[in-house]
Coordinates of C-alpha atoms in Angstrom, one line a residue:
Chain A
M1 CA 99.6 85.1 75.4
I2 CA 96.5 85.4 77.6
N3 CA 97.1 87.4 80.8
L4 CA 96.1 84.8 83.4
A5 CA 96.4 87.2 86.3
Y6 CA 94.0 89.7 84.7
R7 CA 91.5 87.0 83.7
D8 CA 91.6 85.5 87.2
I9 CA 91.0 89.0 88.7
A10 CA 88.1 89.6 86.3
N11 CA 86.6 86.3 87.3
G12 CA 86.6 87.2 91.0
F13 CA 86.4 91.0 90.5
G14 CA 84.2 91.8 93.5
R15 CA 86.3 89.9 96.0
Y16 CA 89.5 91.3 94.6
M17 CA 88.2 94.9 94.7
L18 CA 87.0 94.4 98.3
T19 CA 90.4 93.2 99.3
S20 CA 92.0 96.1 97.5
L21 CA 89.6 98.4 99.3
G22 CA 90.6 97.0 102.7
L23 CA 94.3 97.4 101.8
G24 CA 93.6 100.8 100.4
L25 CA 92.1 102.0 103.6
L26 CA 95.1 100.7 105.5
I27 CA 97.4 102.5 103.1
G28 CA 95.2 105.6 103.5
V29 CA 95.6 105.4 107.3
T30 CA 99.4 105.0 106.8
L31 CA 99.6 108.0 104.5
T32 CA 97.5 110.0 106.9
M33 CA 99.8 109.1 109.8
A34 CA 102.8 110.2 107.8
G35 CA 100.8 113.4 107.0
V36 CA 100.1 114.0 110.7
Y37 CA 103.8 113.9 111.3
R38 CA 104.6 116.2 108.4
G39 CA 101.8 118.5 109.6
M40 CA 103.4 118.7 113.0
V41 CA 106.8 119.6 111.5
D42 CA 105.1 122.1 109.1
D43 CA 103.2 123.7 112.0
A44 CA 106.4 124.1 113.9
R45 CA 108.1 125.7 110.9
A46 CA 105.0 127.9 110.3
L47 CA 105.2 129.1 113.8
I48 CA 108.9 130.0 113.3
N49 CA 108.4 131.5 109.9
G50 CA 105.2 133.2 110.8
S51 CA 106.8 135.5 113.4
A52 CA 109.5 136.7 110.9
T53 CA 112.0 136.6 113.7
D54 CA 115.8 135.9 113.7
I55 CA 116.4 135.4 117.4
W56 CA 114.2 134.3 120.4
V57 CA 115.4 135.7 123.7
V58 CA 114.0 133.8 126.6
Q59 CA 114.5 133.2 130.3
R60 CA 118.0 131.7 131.0
H61 CA 118.2 127.9 131.1
T62 CA 114.8 127.4 129.5
L63 CA 113.7 126.2 126.0
G64 CA 110.9 128.8 125.9
P65 CA 108.7 130.3 124.8
Y66 CA 107.0 127.3 122.9
A67 CA 108.6 124.3 124.5
E68 CA 108.9 125.5 128.1
S69 CA 107.5 128.4 130.1
S70 CA 109.7 131.5 130.2
T71 CA 109.3 134.8 132.0
L72 CA 111.2 138.0 131.3
H73 CA 110.6 141.6 132.4
D74 CA 109.0 143.6 129.7
D75 CA 111.8 146.1 129.8
A76 CA 114.6 143.6 129.1
W77 CA 114.4 144.6 125.4
R78 CA 116.1 147.9 126.2
G79 CA 119.3 146.0 126.9
I80 CA 119.1 144.1 123.6
V81 CA 117.9 146.7 121.1
G82 CA 121.2 148.6 121.6
L83 CA 123.4 145.6 120.7
P84 CA 125.3 145.8 117.4
G85 CA 123.4 144.1 114.6
V86 CA 119.9 144.2 116.3
A87 CA 117.4 146.0 114.0
E88 CA 114.2 145.5 116.0
T89 CA 112.8 143.8 119.1
G90 CA 109.3 142.9 120.1
N91 CA 107.9 141.6 123.4
V92 CA 105.5 138.6 123.1
A93 CA 103.4 136.7 125.6
Y94 CA 101.9 133.3 124.8
L95 CA 99.4 131.2 126.7
T96 CA 97.1 128.4 125.7
M97 CA 93.6 128.5 126.9
Q98 CA 89.9 128.0 126.1
V99 CA 88.0 131.0 124.8
K100 CA 84.2 131.3 124.4
H101 CA 82.8 131.7 121.0
R102 CA 79.0 131.5 120.5
E103 CA 78.6 129.5 123.8
K104 CA 81.3 127.0 122.7
D105 CA 84.7 126.6 124.1
V106 CA 87.5 126.8 121.5
R107 CA 91.1 126.0 122.4
V108 CA 93.6 128.5 121.2
M109 CA 97.0 129.8 121.8
I110 CA 96.8 133.5 122.6
A111 CA 99.7 135.5 121.4
G112 CA 100.2 139.0 122.8
F113 CA 102.2 141.2 120.4
E114 CA 103.3 144.8 120.0
S115 CA 101.9 146.4 116.9
G116 CA 104.5 146.9 114.2
K117 CA 107.1 144.8 115.9
P118 CA 108.3 141.2 115.5
G119 CA 105.6 138.8 116.7
E120 CA 102.6 140.4 115.1
P121 CA 100.4 138.2 112.8
M122 CA 101.6 137.8 109.3
R123 CA 99.6 136.7 106.2
L124 CA 96.3 138.3 106.8
V125 CA 93.7 136.6 104.6
A126 CA 90.7 138.7 105.7
G127 CA 89.9 141.8 107.6
R128 CA 92.5 144.2 109.0
P129 CA 95.3 144.2 111.5
V130 CA 94.7 145.1 115.2
T131 CA 94.7 148.9 115.4
R132 CA 93.2 149.6 118.8
S133 CA 95.1 149.0 122.0
H134 CA 92.4 146.8 123.6
Y135 CA 89.9 144.1 122.8
E136 CA 90.6 143.5 119.2
A137 CA 91.9 140.2 117.9
V138 CA 93.3 138.5 114.7
A139 CA 92.5 134.8 114.6
D140 CA 93.8 131.9 112.6
V141 CA 91.2 130.5 110.2
K142 CA 91.4 127.2 112.0
T143 CA 89.6 128.7 115.0
G144 CA 86.5 128.9 112.8
F145 CA 86.0 132.5 113.8
Q146 CA 84.8 135.1 111.2
V147 CA 85.6 138.7 110.9
G148 CA 83.3 140.6 113.2
D149 CA 82.7 137.7 115.6
R150 CA 82.8 138.4 119.3
V151 CA 85.0 136.1 121.5
R152 CA 85.1 136.0 125.3
I153 CA 88.5 135.8 126.9
R154 CA 88.2 135.7 130.6
R155 CA 86.1 138.7 131.6
H156 CA 86.3 140.7 128.4
E157 CA 84.8 140.4 124.9
Y158 CA 87.1 140.8 121.9
T159 CA 86.2 141.5 118.4
V160 CA 87.8 139.5 115.6
V161 CA 89.0 142.1 113.1
G162 CA 91.2 140.0 110.9
L163 CA 92.0 136.4 109.9
T164 CA 95.4 134.8 109.3
S165 CA 96.3 131.3 108.2
R166 CA 98.9 128.6 109.1
M167 CA 99.5 130.2 112.5
V168 CA 99.2 127.4 115.0
S169 CA 101.0 126.5 118.1
S170 CA 103.4 123.5 118.2
G171 CA 100.6 121.6 119.7
G172 CA 98.4 122.4 116.7
D173 CA 96.1 124.9 118.5
P174 CA 95.2 127.8 116.3
M175 CA 96.6 131.2 117.4
L176 CA 94.6 134.2 118.5
F177 CA 96.6 137.5 118.3
I178 CA 95.7 140.3 120.8
T179 CA 97.8 143.2 122.0
L180 CA 100.5 142.5 124.5
K181 CA 98.8 144.6 127.2
D182 CA 95.7 142.5 126.8
A183 CA 97.6 139.3 126.8
Q184 CA 99.5 140.3 130.0
E185 CA 96.2 141.1 131.6
V186 CA 94.7 137.8 130.4
Q187 CA 97.7 135.9 131.7
F188 CA 97.5 137.3 135.2
L189 CA 94.0 138.6 135.7
K190 CA 92.1 137.2 138.6
D191 CA 88.4 137.3 139.0
N192 CA 86.7 140.2 140.9
D193 CA 86.2 138.2 144.1
A194 CA 89.8 137.1 144.2
I195 CA 91.0 140.7 143.6
V196 CA 88.7 142.1 146.4
G197 CA 89.8 139.3 148.7
D198 CA 93.5 140.0 148.0
R199 CA 93.0 143.7 148.5
E200 CA 91.4 143.1 151.9
R201 CA 94.1 140.7 152.9
L202 CA 96.8 143.3 151.9
A203 CA 95.0 146.2 153.7
A204 CA 94.7 144.1 156.8
N205 CA 98.5 143.5 156.9
P206 CA 99.9 146.1 159.4
Q207 CA 103.3 146.0 157.5
F208 CA 101.7 147.8 154.6
N209 CA 99.5 150.1 156.6
R210 CA 102.0 151.7 158.9
P211 CA 101.3 155.2 160.1
G212 CA 103.9 157.6 158.8
V213 CA 104.4 155.7 155.5
P214 CA 101.5 157.0 153.4
G215 CA 101.1 155.5 150.0
L216 CA 102.9 152.3 150.8
L217 CA 99.7 150.2 150.5
S218 CA 98.8 151.8 147.2
A219 CA 102.3 151.2 145.9
V220 CA 102.2 147.5 146.9
E221 CA 98.7 147.1 145.4
A222 CA 99.8 148.7 142.1
D223 CA 102.7 146.3 141.9
R224 CA 100.7 143.3 142.9
F225 CA 97.8 143.8 140.6
S226 CA 99.7 144.7 137.4
N227 CA 101.9 142.6 135.3
H228 CA 105.1 143.6 133.6
N229 CA 106.3 140.2 132.4
V230 CA 106.5 138.7 128.9
N231 CA 107.4 135.3 127.7
A232 CA 110.0 136.2 125.1
I233 CA 111.6 139.0 123.2
L234 CA 111.7 138.5 119.5
V235 CA 114.7 140.0 117.7
R236 CA 115.1 140.9 114.1
V237 CA 118.7 141.4 113.1
A238 CA 120.0 144.0 110.6
S239 CA 120.5 142.8 107.0
G240 CA 123.8 141.1 106.6
T241 CA 124.2 140.4 110.3
D242 CA 125.0 136.9 111.5
A243 CA 122.1 136.0 113.9
R244 CA 124.4 133.5 115.6
L245 CA 126.9 136.2 116.6
V246 CA 124.1 138.4 118.0
A247 CA 122.6 135.4 119.9
D248 CA 126.0 134.6 121.4
T249 CA 126.4 138.2 122.5
I250 CA 123.0 138.2 124.2
L251 CA 123.8 134.9 125.9
R252 CA 127.2 136.2 127.2
W253 CA 126.4 139.7 128.3
K254 CA 122.7 139.8 129.0
H255 CA 122.4 136.5 130.9
L256 CA 119.5 135.5 128.8
Q257 CA 118.9 132.5 126.6
A258 CA 118.9 133.3 122.9
Y259 CA 118.0 131.0 120.1
T260 CA 118.4 131.5 116.4
R261 CA 115.9 130.1 113.8
T262 CA 118.0 126.9 113.5
D263 CA 118.1 126.4 117.2
M264 CA 114.3 127.0 117.5
E265 CA 113.6 124.6 114.6
Q266 CA 115.8 122.1 116.4
I267 CA 113.8 122.6 119.7
L268 CA 110.4 122.4 118.0
V269 CA 111.1 119.6 115.6
A270 CA 113.7 117.5 117.2
K271 CA 112.7 117.9 120.9
L272 CA 109.1 119.0 121.2
I273 CA 107.6 116.5 118.7
A274 CA 110.3 113.9 119.1
T275 CA 108.1 111.6 121.2
S276 CA 105.1 112.1 118.9
A277 CA 107.4 111.3 115.9
K278 CA 108.5 108.1 117.5
Q279 CA 104.9 107.2 118.3
I280 CA 103.9 107.8 114.7
G281 CA 107.0 106.0 113.4
L282 CA 106.1 102.9 115.5
F283 CA 102.5 103.1 114.4
L284 CA 103.7 103.2 110.8
V285 CA 105.9 100.1 111.3
I286 CA 102.9 98.3 112.8
L287 CA 100.7 99.4 109.9
T288 CA 103.3 98.2 107.4
V289 CA 103.6 94.8 109.2
V290 CA 99.8 94.5 109.2
S291 CA 99.5 95.4 105.5
T292 CA 102.2 92.9 104.7
A293 CA 100.4 90.2 106.6
I294 CA 97.1 91.1 104.9
V295 CA 98.5 91.1 101.4
A296 CA 100.4 87.8 102.1
L297 CA 97.3 86.1 103.5
T298 CA 95.2 87.4 100.6
V299 CA 97.6 86.4 97.9
Y300 CA 98.2 83.1 99.5
T301 CA 94.5 82.3 99.9
M302 CA 93.9 83.4 96.3
T303 CA 96.7 81.1 95.1
M304 CA 95.6 78.1 97.3
S305 CA 92.0 78.4 96.0
K306 CA 93.3 77.6 92.5
I307 CA 96.1 75.2 93.4
K308 CA 94.4 72.4 91.3
E309 CA 94.3 74.7 88.3
I310 CA 98.0 75.6 88.9
A311 CA 98.8 71.8 89.0
V312 CA 96.9 71.5 85.7
L313 CA 98.8 74.4 84.2
K314 CA 102.1 72.8 85.2
L315 CA 100.9 69.4 83.8
I316 CA 100.1 70.9 80.4
G317 CA 103.5 72.5 80.3
A318 CA 103.2 76.0 81.6
K319 CA 106.6 77.2 82.7
N320 CA 107.2 78.4 86.3
R321 CA 107.6 82.0 85.1
V322 CA 104.0 81.9 83.8
I323 CA 102.8 80.9 87.2
V324 CA 105.1 83.2 89.1
A325 CA 104.0 86.1 86.8
M326 CA 100.4 85.4 87.4
I327 CA 100.7 85.5 91.2
L328 CA 103.1 88.4 91.2
Q329 CA 100.9 90.5 88.9
Q330 CA 97.9 89.8 91.1
A331 CA 99.8 90.9 94.2
L332 CA 101.2 94.0 92.5
G333 CA 97.7 94.8 91.2
L334 CA 96.4 94.6 94.7
G335 CA 99.1 97.1 95.7
V336 CA 98.5 99.5 92.9
I337 CA 94.7 99.5 93.4
G338 CA 95.1 99.7 97.1
F339 CA 97.5 102.6 96.8
V340 CA 95.2 104.5 94.5
I341 CA 92.3 104.0 96.9
G342 CA 94.5 104.9 99.9
K343 CA 95.9 108.1 98.3
T344 CA 92.4 109.1 97.3
V345 CA 90.8 108.6 100.7
A346 CA 93.7 110.2 102.5
T347 CA 93.4 113.3 100.2
F348 CA 89.6 113.4 101.0
W349 CA 89.7 112.9 104.7
A350 CA 92.9 114.9 105.5
P351 CA 91.1 118.3 105.7
I352 CA 88.6 116.8 108.1
F353 CA 91.3 116.2 110.7
P354 CA 91.4 118.8 113.5
K355 CA 95.2 119.0 113.2
Y356 CA 97.0 119.9 110.0
V357 CA 97.7 116.8 107.9
L358 CA 100.3 117.5 105.2
L359 CA 100.3 114.9 102.5
E360 CA 103.6 115.2 100.6
M361 CA 104.1 113.8 97.1
S362 CA 107.5 112.4 98.2
D363 CA 105.8 110.5 101.0
A364 CA 103.2 109.2 98.5
G365 CA 106.1 108.1 96.2
R366 CA 107.9 106.4 99.0
A367 CA 104.6 104.7 100.2
F368 CA 104.0 103.4 96.6
V369 CA 107.5 101.9 96.4
I370 CA 107.1 100.3 99.9
T371 CA 103.7 99.0 98.9
M372 CA 105.1 97.4 95.8
V373 CA 108.0 95.9 97.8
I374 CA 105.5 94.6 100.4
C375 CA 103.3 93.0 97.7
T376 CA 106.4 91.4 96.1
L377 CA 107.5 90.0 99.5
A378 CA 104.0 89.0 100.5
S379 CA 103.6 87.0 97.3
I380 CA 106.7 84.9 98.0
L381 CA 104.8 82.6 100.3
A382 CA 102.1 82.0 97.6
I383 CA 104.7 81.6 94.9
R384 CA 106.6 79.0 97.0
A385 CA 103.3 77.0 97.5
A386 CA 102.5 77.2 93.8
L387 CA 105.9 76.1 92.7
K388 CA 105.9 73.3 95.2
V389 CA 102.7 71.7 94.0
S390 CA 103.3 68.7 91.8
P391 CA 101.7 68.4 88.4
A392 CA 100.9 64.8 89.6
T393 CA 98.2 66.4 91.8
A394 CA 96.2 66.9 88.6
I395 CA 96.2 63.1 87.9
G396 CA 95.1 61.7 91.2
G397 CA 98.4 61.8 93.2
G398 CA 100.8 64.1 94.9
Chain B
M1 CA 96.1 42.5 69.0
A2 CA 98.5 45.2 68.1
D3 CA 99.9 45.8 64.6
H4 CA 103.6 45.2 65.2
A5 CA 104.5 46.3 61.7
K6 CA 104.0 49.9 62.8
K7 CA 106.3 51.9 65.1
P8 CA 104.6 52.2 68.5
A9 CA 103.7 55.7 69.8
I10 CA 104.3 54.5 73.3
K11 CA 106.6 51.7 74.3
L12 CA 107.3 50.7 77.9
E13 CA 110.0 48.1 78.7
G14 CA 110.5 46.7 82.2
L15 CA 109.1 49.8 83.9
V16 CA 109.6 49.8 87.6
K17 CA 108.5 52.3 90.2
R18 CA 109.5 51.9 93.8
Y19 CA 108.4 54.3 96.6
G20 CA 110.6 54.6 99.7
S21 CA 113.7 52.6 100.4
G22 CA 115.0 49.7 102.4
S23 CA 112.5 47.4 104.2
S24 CA 109.7 50.0 103.9
A25 CA 110.0 50.2 100.1
V26 CA 106.8 49.6 98.1
E27 CA 107.1 48.5 94.4
A28 CA 104.0 49.9 92.6
L29 CA 105.2 48.8 89.2
K30 CA 107.2 45.6 88.8
G31 CA 108.4 45.6 85.3
V32 CA 105.6 46.8 83.0
D33 CA 105.9 46.2 79.3
M34 CA 103.4 47.9 77.0
E35 CA 103.0 49.1 73.4
V36 CA 100.4 51.5 72.1
Y37 CA 100.2 52.3 68.4
P38 CA 99.2 55.6 66.6
G39 CA 95.4 55.7 66.1
E40 CA 94.8 53.2 68.8
V41 CA 92.6 53.5 71.9
V42 CA 93.7 51.1 74.6
G43 CA 92.1 50.5 77.9
L44 CA 94.0 50.3 81.2
L45 CA 92.1 48.4 83.8
G46 CA 92.8 47.3 87.3
P47 CA 91.6 47.4 90.9
S48 CA 92.4 50.3 93.2
G49 CA 96.0 50.3 94.3
S50 CA 97.1 48.1 91.4
G51 CA 99.4 50.9 90.1
K52 CA 97.3 52.4 87.3
T53 CA 97.7 56.0 88.4
T54 CA 101.5 55.4 89.0
L55 CA 101.8 54.1 85.5
L56 CA 99.9 57.1 84.1
Q57 CA 102.1 59.5 86.0
C58 CA 105.2 57.8 84.7
L59 CA 103.8 57.9 81.2
G60 CA 102.8 61.5 81.6
A61 CA 106.4 62.5 82.6
V62 CA 105.1 63.7 85.9
I63 CA 107.1 61.3 88.1
D64 CA 110.3 59.4 87.2
P65 CA 110.2 55.6 87.1
T66 CA 112.9 53.8 89.2
A67 CA 114.0 51.6 86.3
G68 CA 113.1 50.6 82.8
R69 CA 112.7 52.4 79.5
I70 CA 110.0 54.7 78.1
T71 CA 110.0 55.4 74.3
L72 CA 107.5 57.9 72.9
G73 CA 107.2 58.1 69.1
G74 CA 110.6 56.4 68.7
D75 CA 112.4 58.7 71.1
V76 CA 113.6 57.4 74.4
T77 CA 112.4 59.8 77.1
F78 CA 113.6 57.7 80.0
D79 CA 115.9 54.8 80.6
D80 CA 118.2 53.6 83.4
E81 CA 121.0 56.0 82.3
W82 CA 119.2 59.0 80.7
K83 CA 116.1 61.0 80.9
I84 CA 114.8 63.9 78.9
S85 CA 115.6 67.2 80.6
D86 CA 112.6 69.4 79.9
L87 CA 109.7 67.3 81.0
R88 CA 107.3 70.3 80.8
E89 CA 108.1 70.7 77.1
L90 CA 107.6 67.0 76.6
R91 CA 104.2 67.1 78.3
R92 CA 103.1 70.3 76.5
D93 CA 104.1 69.2 73.0
R94 CA 103.7 65.4 73.0
I95 CA 101.2 64.4 75.6
G96 CA 97.5 65.4 76.0
F97 CA 95.7 64.9 79.3
I98 CA 92.1 64.2 80.0
F99 CA 91.0 63.9 83.6
Q100 CA 88.0 62.4 85.5
A101 CA 86.9 66.0 86.1
P102 CA 87.5 68.5 83.2
Y103 CA 89.9 70.6 85.4
L104 CA 89.4 73.5 83.0
I105 CA 90.8 76.9 84.1
P106 CA 87.7 78.5 85.5
F107 CA 88.7 82.1 84.8
L108 CA 89.2 81.4 81.1
D109 CA 86.4 80.8 78.6
A110 CA 86.1 77.6 76.6
T111 CA 88.2 78.9 73.6
E112 CA 90.9 80.3 75.9
N113 CA 91.2 77.0 77.8
V114 CA 92.0 75.3 74.5
S115 CA 94.1 78.0 72.9
L116 CA 96.3 78.4 76.1
L117 CA 98.3 75.3 75.2
P118 CA 99.4 76.4 71.7
M119 CA 100.1 79.8 73.2
L120 CA 102.3 78.2 75.9
A121 CA 104.1 76.4 73.1
G122 CA 104.8 79.9 71.5
K123 CA 102.2 79.9 68.8
P124 CA 100.8 83.4 67.9
N125 CA 97.4 84.2 69.5
S126 CA 95.6 84.2 66.2
E127 CA 96.9 80.8 65.2
A128 CA 96.2 79.4 68.7
T129 CA 92.6 80.7 68.7
A130 CA 92.0 79.4 65.2
R131 CA 93.2 75.9 66.3
A132 CA 91.0 76.1 69.4
M133 CA 87.9 77.0 67.3
D134 CA 88.6 74.2 64.8
L135 CA 88.8 71.6 67.7
L136 CA 85.7 73.0 69.4
K137 CA 83.9 72.6 66.0
V138 CA 85.1 69.0 65.7
L139 CA 83.9 68.3 69.2
D140 CA 80.6 70.1 68.6
V141 CA 81.0 72.7 71.3
A142 CA 81.9 75.7 69.0
H143 CA 78.6 77.3 70.0
R144 CA 79.9 77.5 73.6
A145 CA 83.2 79.0 72.6
G146 CA 82.9 82.2 74.6
A147 CA 81.1 80.6 77.5
R148 CA 82.5 80.7 81.0
I149 CA 83.4 77.3 82.4
S150 CA 80.8 77.6 85.1
E151 CA 78.2 78.0 82.4
L152 CA 79.0 74.7 80.6
S153 CA 77.3 71.5 81.3
G154 CA 79.3 68.5 82.4
G155 CA 79.4 67.0 78.9
E156 CA 80.3 70.3 77.3
A157 CA 83.1 70.8 79.8
Q158 CA 84.5 67.4 79.2
R159 CA 84.5 68.0 75.4
V160 CA 86.3 71.3 75.9
A161 CA 88.8 69.3 78.1
I162 CA 89.2 66.8 75.2
A163 CA 89.8 69.7 72.8
R164 CA 92.4 71.1 75.1
A165 CA 94.2 67.7 75.2
L166 CA 94.3 67.8 71.4
A167 CA 95.3 71.4 71.1
N168 CA 99.0 70.9 70.4
N169 CA 98.2 67.8 68.2
P170 CA 100.1 65.4 70.6
P171 CA 100.9 61.9 69.4
I172 CA 99.7 60.6 72.8
I173 CA 96.7 61.2 75.0
L174 CA 96.4 59.9 78.5
A175 CA 92.8 59.8 79.8
D176 CA 92.2 59.2 83.5
E177 CA 88.7 57.9 83.9
P178 CA 87.2 60.4 81.5
T179 CA 83.7 58.9 81.6
A180 CA 83.4 58.6 85.4
P181 CA 81.1 61.5 85.9
L182 CA 78.9 60.7 82.9
D183 CA 75.9 58.5 82.4
S184 CA 76.2 55.4 80.3
Q185 CA 75.0 57.0 77.0
R186 CA 77.3 60.0 77.4
S187 CA 80.2 57.7 78.3
L188 CA 79.7 55.8 75.0
T189 CA 79.5 59.1 73.2
V190 CA 82.8 60.2 74.7
M191 CA 84.4 56.9 73.8
R192 CA 83.2 57.1 70.2
M193 CA 84.6 60.6 70.0
L194 CA 88.0 59.5 71.4
N195 CA 88.1 56.6 68.8
E196 CA 87.2 59.0 66.0
L197 CA 89.8 61.5 67.1
A198 CA 92.4 58.8 67.4
A199 CA 91.7 57.7 63.9
Q200 CA 91.5 61.3 62.5
Y201 CA 94.7 62.6 64.2
R202 CA 96.6 59.3 64.4
T203 CA 96.8 59.7 68.2
A204 CA 97.5 56.9 70.6
I205 CA 95.1 57.1 73.5
I206 CA 95.3 55.2 76.8
V207 CA 92.1 55.3 78.8
V208 CA 92.3 54.3 82.5
T209 CA 88.8 53.2 83.5
H210 CA 86.6 51.3 85.9
D211 CA 83.5 51.8 83.8
D212 CA 82.0 48.5 82.9
N213 CA 79.9 50.3 80.3
I214 CA 82.8 51.3 78.1
I215 CA 85.2 48.3 78.8
P216 CA 83.6 46.2 76.0
T217 CA 84.4 49.0 73.4
F218 CA 88.2 48.5 73.6
K219 CA 89.8 46.4 71.0
R220 CA 92.8 46.0 73.1
L221 CA 93.4 46.5 76.8
Y222 CA 96.0 46.1 79.5
R223 CA 95.0 44.8 82.9
I224 CA 97.3 45.9 85.8
R225 CA 97.7 43.2 88.4
E226 CA 100.2 43.3 91.2
G227 CA 102.3 45.9 89.4
K228 CA 102.4 44.1 86.1
A229 CA 100.5 44.8 82.9
H230 CA 98.8 41.9 81.2
E231 CA 97.7 42.4 77.6
E232 CA 94.2 41.2 76.7
A233 CA 92.1 41.4 73.5
G234 CA 89.0 43.5 74.0
E235 CA 85.5 42.9 72.6
G236 CA 85.6 46.0 70.3
R237 CA 81.9 46.4 70.7
P238 CA 80.2 49.2 68.7
F239 CA 79.4 52.4 70.5
S240 CA 75.6 52.3 70.3

């Protein structure tokens, strides 16, 4: 038996392929949107996994350090490291800012870490770790920096000594690792004029300049112009220890908030990107509806353009299933070609996106099934019209 | 006049077709009686609105008559109490259609347009294609067998359409103004062809026409007036 669908497609190949291309681009956008969401989740997980941490200790009643700001004294770790089950602690400071690189602004999340402790950059892909106590940095490859590049952060120049990968903030900004001391300075450092102004204001205050209390002004200045705060303490527990128990102990006795990996994943995935996920979800629904409408309209138009031929087919004895098969095959063909185009373009353009786009095979599989269902549903209108046409139409009547 | 010694290929008895109901009902056919015999080409004439198309649709098992009886090749296909259930099969296997325009399937080539019918009837592809090629040869369009429909001339397309009508070797062919788009010479060529095919395949052919050029070629014709068919003897003029 002749495949009528294939022959009809071959007859109007250009138009069919153009329609498939249009649908394919829509499917490509849909797959990319799903990839953007997957990328956000993966970024969040990479942030958690990248720090090789079991517990995040942050300021009480906050969701810090990634979802909310959190401030702790940098000696708070002393009370934690002695708790049973705690193997290691590390202070960290995080801040998102623009840094200058070759006269261009690059948005990064600066992570201040203590060398050899939780929070230091993992997975170096080039260069070496930070070994000096000041003005060296390890950057995520997404920053575009190279080993040996000079980067300006506030008033100081830093040398990129190493590169790491998949280390990005929950917002997708690539991370730049510097020492904790440097990060603390960056976080609170004022410009020279402001410092001079503050010092003059302080010296002019008679309360700090009392006769008989020598050194008071110096003590206040030292306290005012140095920073001993961090954003979180990262805790690694001893092997075989339940992180939940340690976190509960910290919460109960140290009056600090402590999150396990599960808690942090919940914060980053369920809370931090929840709105974005809903946004993307709604966008996906709209794209699905638009795709369905386009396929339905296309298949319907294709069918109506040969309605006389369909009437002739019915008149000469073609069974309904022959006509239904023709329309359905064309609709499914549109879906298959569209899907292949969509998957291909999504694969090609995903790396161009500034944020990580993770195209998962399971999403592609689901998208394929949904495309086929959409094409089947979209062809119903055309099939109904084709089955309704009377063979009498072919011989001068309806 | 018809040879009553033979069994008619088509026999209509008191065929009525009514559209609508009650006071707005319109009776297009008011008791049509007709007989057409194997190998015969009969003309069906009448002014617009006389019921020719309705009669053709009833004969072609496309619409159901309101009353009367249709007998095709000795088998009753419709009467007041019974009608054949699979009208598509009836149309596919026992009736060939030729239209004013060829209405060929544009995305199939000439051979495929003809072989499609035997294929729909379940014939193997090779057998269907061989049958199509035979018919295209008979109709002198075999050299255009692989051509797209858009590449055929009007006359070639009409001959392919005639080959399609004959593809399942039906005992009956219904031709709805088959010469309308053709000039007088080609009209006569088509009529000669139909007469030769009717004689060769013992097919009964009913030709609906307004074409004054071909009306004199019929040996027998029916004129539809006010929903009734009136049998007349034709001139039976030669085709040249």
